[in-house]
Amino acid sequence: QVTVSGGGAVTVGGTTKVWNGDLLSVAAGGVLSTQSLVLSGGVLNFGLSTTAGSGSIFLTGSAAPSVDLLSSLTFTTMGGFGEGTYRLISGYAGQLSTTAFGLLSYQSSRGSYNFQLQNNVGELDLLVTLNGASNNLVWTGSNGALWNSGTESWTGDSTMFFNGNNVTFSNSAVTTIEG
């Protein structure tokens, strides 16, 4: 497991290979620069904050990333996350082949957001959009006083909270917010 921390930059002069069982994580604000990238069944995790401040991989060579086994892209959302286009991998000429692009698996939604991977010339991007209108929620505290994204303690349009929801807190329930 390799992690490029937020605000950190790592430069690799040769090829970075992510094998089956490996995890390469680039935190929000982190940048990995490498000559080339080979994905052979591993996991790439990107920290998503603002569209300009998210984790990314920059390829210094001209070849597009090589993907020869089913590989996963995962995303960790941070403060500032919202709609927009997040640049994940860039700096190469051309596009990923249709076969390579098809071997990338990723979560297509999270909460109130849809994710769409885009195979653009010279970059692999993640387009994030809202999946409809925001829910209107009222906190009940019915499952305890702890508020987090995994607690079903709401009434209204949903029993679960997701970023982008409109929320109301009244003085009828005790609340502890977990950040």
CSV table of C-alpha atoms in Angstrom, one decimal:
chain,number,residue,atom,x,y,z
A,1,GLN,CA,0.0,0.0,0.0
A,2,VAL,CA,1.3,3.4,-1.0
A,3,THR,CA,-0.3,6.7,-0.1
A,4,VAL,CA,0.6,10.2,-1.4
A,5,SER,CA,-0.6,12.5,1.4
A,6,GLY,CA,-2.5,15.7,0.9
A,7,GLY,CA,-0.2,18.4,-0.2
A,8,GLY,CA,2.5,15.9,-1.0
A,9,ALA,CA,4.2,15.2,-4.3
A,10,VAL,CA,6.0,12.0,-5.3
A,11,THR,CA,8.0,11.5,-8.5
A,12,VAL,CA,8.8,8.1,-9.9
A,13,GLY,CA,11.3,8.1,-12.7
A,14,GLY,CA,10.1,4.8,-14.2
A,15,THR,CA,6.9,2.8,-14.4
A,16,THR,CA,4.5,2.6,-11.5
A,17,LYS,CA,2.7,-0.8,-11.4
A,18,VAL,CA,-0.3,-1.6,-9.3
A,19,TRP,CA,-0.7,-5.3,-9.1
A,20,ASN,CA,-3.7,-7.4,-7.9
A,21,GLY,CA,-4.0,-6.8,-4.2
A,22,ASP,CA,-2.1,-3.5,-4.3
A,23,LEU,CA,-3.6,-0.2,-3.2
A,24,LEU,CA,-2.2,3.2,-4.5
A,25,SER,CA,-3.9,6.1,-2.8
A,26,VAL,CA,-3.5,9.7,-3.8
A,27,ALA,CA,-5.1,11.9,-1.1
A,28,ALA,CA,-6.7,15.3,-1.8
A,29,GLY,CA,-4.0,17.7,-2.7
A,30,GLY,CA,-1.5,15.0,-3.5
A,31,VAL,CA,0.2,14.4,-6.8
A,32,LEU,CA,2.0,11.3,-8.1
A,33,SER,CA,4.2,12.0,-11.2
A,34,THR,CA,5.4,8.9,-13.0
A,35,GLN,CA,6.8,8.0,-16.4
A,36,SER,CA,4.1,5.4,-17.0
A,37,LEU,CA,1.3,3.6,-15.2
A,38,VAL,CA,0.3,-0.1,-15.4
A,39,LEU,CA,-2.8,-1.4,-13.7
A,40,SER,CA,-2.9,-5.2,-13.2
A,41,GLY,CA,-5.8,-5.8,-10.9
A,42,GLY,CA,-5.0,-3.4,-8.1
A,43,VAL,CA,-6.9,-0.4,-6.7
A,44,LEU,CA,-6.4,3.3,-7.3
A,45,ASN,CA,-8.0,5.5,-4.6
A,46,PHE,CA,-8.4,9.2,-5.3
A,47,GLY,CA,-9.2,11.8,-2.6
A,48,LEU,CA,-11.8,14.2,-3.9
A,49,SER,CA,-12.1,17.6,-2.4
A,50,THR,CA,-12.5,20.6,-4.7
A,51,THR,CA,-12.1,19.9,-8.4
A,52,ALA,CA,-8.8,21.8,-8.4
A,53,GLY,CA,-7.5,20.3,-5.1
A,54,SER,CA,-8.1,16.6,-5.5
A,55,GLY,CA,-5.6,13.9,-5.7
A,56,SER,CA,-4.2,13.1,-9.2
A,57,ILE,CA,-1.6,11.2,-11.2
A,58,PHE,CA,0.5,12.9,-13.8
A,59,LEU,CA,2.2,10.8,-16.4
A,60,THR,CA,5.5,12.3,-17.7
A,61,GLY,CA,5.7,9.9,-20.6
A,62,SER,CA,3.5,10.0,-23.7
A,63,ALA,CA,1.8,6.6,-23.3
A,64,ALA,CA,-1.7,6.2,-21.9
A,65,PRO,CA,-2.1,4.1,-18.8
A,66,SER,CA,-2.0,0.4,-19.5
A,67,VAL,CA,-4.7,-1.8,-18.0
A,68,ASP,CA,-4.4,-5.5,-18.5
A,69,LEU,CA,-6.6,-6.9,-15.7
A,70,LEU,CA,-9.9,-5.7,-14.1
A,71,SER,CA,-8.8,-2.8,-11.8
A,72,SER,CA,-10.8,-0.7,-9.4
A,73,LEU,CA,-11.0,3.1,-9.0
A,74,THR,CA,-12.3,4.2,-5.6
A,75,PHE,CA,-13.0,7.6,-4.3
A,76,THR,CA,-12.7,9.2,-0.8
A,77,THR,CA,-14.8,12.4,-0.5
A,78,MET,CA,-13.5,15.3,1.5
A,79,GLY,CA,-14.5,18.8,2.5
A,80,GLY,CA,-15.3,20.9,-0.6
A,81,PHE,CA,-16.5,17.9,-2.6
A,82,GLY,CA,-19.3,18.6,-5.0
A,83,GLU,CA,-20.4,18.7,-8.6
A,84,GLY,CA,-17.7,19.1,-11.3
A,85,THR,CA,-15.0,17.4,-13.3
A,86,TYR,CA,-12.2,15.8,-11.3
A,87,ARG,CA,-8.9,15.1,-13.2
A,88,LEU,CA,-7.7,11.7,-12.1
A,89,ILE,CA,-4.9,10.9,-14.5
A,90,SER,CA,-3.3,13.3,-17.1
A,91,GLY,CA,-0.2,14.1,-19.1
A,92,TYR,CA,-0.3,11.4,-21.8
A,93,ALA,CA,-1.1,11.5,-25.5
A,94,GLY,CA,-4.2,9.9,-26.9
A,95,GLN,CA,-6.8,7.9,-24.9
A,96,LEU,CA,-7.0,4.7,-23.1
A,97,SER,CA,-7.9,1.9,-25.5
A,98,THR,CA,-11.5,0.7,-25.4
A,99,THR,CA,-10.4,-2.6,-23.8
A,100,ALA,CA,-8.3,-0.8,-21.1
A,101,PHE,CA,-11.2,1.6,-20.3
A,102,GLY,CA,-13.6,-1.3,-20.1
A,103,LEU,CA,-11.3,-3.0,-17.4
A,104,LEU,CA,-11.8,0.0,-15.0
A,105,SER,CA,-14.5,-0.6,-12.4
A,106,TYR,CA,-15.8,2.2,-10.2
A,107,GLN,CA,-18.7,3.1,-8.0
A,108,SER,CA,-21.3,4.9,-10.2
A,109,SER,CA,-22.9,6.9,-7.4
A,110,ARG,CA,-22.5,8.0,-3.8
A,111,GLY,CA,-25.3,9.6,-1.9
A,112,SER,CA,-26.9,12.4,-4.0
A,113,TYR,CA,-24.1,12.3,-6.6
A,114,ASN,CA,-23.7,10.3,-9.8
A,115,PHE,CA,-20.1,9.4,-11.0
A,116,GLN,CA,-19.2,9.0,-14.7
A,117,LEU,CA,-15.7,8.1,-15.8
A,118,GLN,CA,-14.6,10.0,-18.9
A,119,ASN,CA,-11.9,8.8,-21.3
A,120,ASN,CA,-10.7,12.1,-22.7
A,121,VAL,CA,-7.7,12.8,-24.9
A,122,GLY,CA,-4.7,13.1,-22.6
A,123,GLU,CA,-6.7,12.6,-19.3
A,124,LEU,CA,-9.0,10.3,-17.4
A,125,ASP,CA,-11.6,12.4,-15.6
A,126,LEU,CA,-14.5,11.8,-13.2
A,127,LEU,CA,-17.6,13.8,-13.9
A,128,VAL,CA,-19.7,14.3,-10.7
A,129,THR,CA,-23.3,15.4,-11.0
A,130,LEU,CA,-26.3,15.6,-8.6
A,131,ASN,CA,-28.7,12.8,-9.2
A,132,GLY,CA,-31.9,14.8,-9.0
A,133,ALA,CA,-33.2,17.3,-6.5
A,134,SER,CA,-31.9,17.5,-3.0
A,135,ASN,CA,-33.8,15.8,-0.3
A,136,ASN,CA,-35.5,17.8,2.5
A,137,LEU,CA,-34.8,16.2,5.8
A,138,VAL,CA,-35.8,16.8,9.4
A,139,TRP,CA,-33.6,15.3,12.2
A,140,THR,CA,-35.4,12.9,14.6
A,141,GLY,CA,-32.6,11.3,16.5
A,142,SER,CA,-34.7,8.2,16.5
A,143,ASN,CA,-31.6,5.9,16.2
A,144,GLY,CA,-29.5,7.8,18.8
A,145,ALA,CA,-28.0,11.2,19.0
A,146,LEU,CA,-25.1,10.6,16.6
A,147,TRP,CA,-25.5,12.2,13.2
A,148,ASN,CA,-23.3,10.8,10.4
A,149,SER,CA,-23.9,9.6,6.9
A,150,GLY,CA,-24.7,6.1,8.0
A,151,THR,CA,-27.4,6.8,10.6
A,152,GLU,CA,-31.1,6.5,9.6
A,153,SER,CA,-32.5,9.2,11.9
A,154,TRP,CA,-34.4,11.5,9.5
A,155,THR,CA,-37.9,12.1,8.3
A,156,GLY,CA,-38.9,13.8,5.1
A,157,ASP,CA,-37.8,12.8,1.6
A,158,SER,CA,-35.4,10.1,2.9
A,159,THR,CA,-34.3,8.5,6.1
A,160,MET,CA,-30.6,8.8,5.2
A,161,PHE,CA,-28.4,12.0,4.9
A,162,PHE,CA,-26.3,12.7,1.8
A,163,ASN,CA,-24.2,15.7,0.8
A,164,GLY,CA,-26.5,18.2,-1.0
A,165,ASN,CA,-29.5,17.5,1.2
A,166,ASN,CA,-31.4,20.3,2.9
A,167,VAL,CA,-31.6,19.6,6.7
A,168,THR,CA,-33.6,21.0,9.6
A,169,PHE,CA,-32.7,20.5,13.3
A,170,SER,CA,-35.3,21.3,15.9
A,171,ASN,CA,-35.1,21.3,19.7
A,172,SER,CA,-37.0,18.0,19.8
A,173,ALA,CA,-34.0,15.7,19.6
A,174,VAL,CA,-30.5,15.6,21.1
A,175,THR,CA,-27.8,15.7,18.4
A,176,THR,CA,-24.1,14.9,18.3
A,177,ILE,CA,-22.5,15.6,14.9
A,178,GLU,CA,-19.7,13.3,13.8
A,179,GLY,CA,-17.3,14.8,11.2
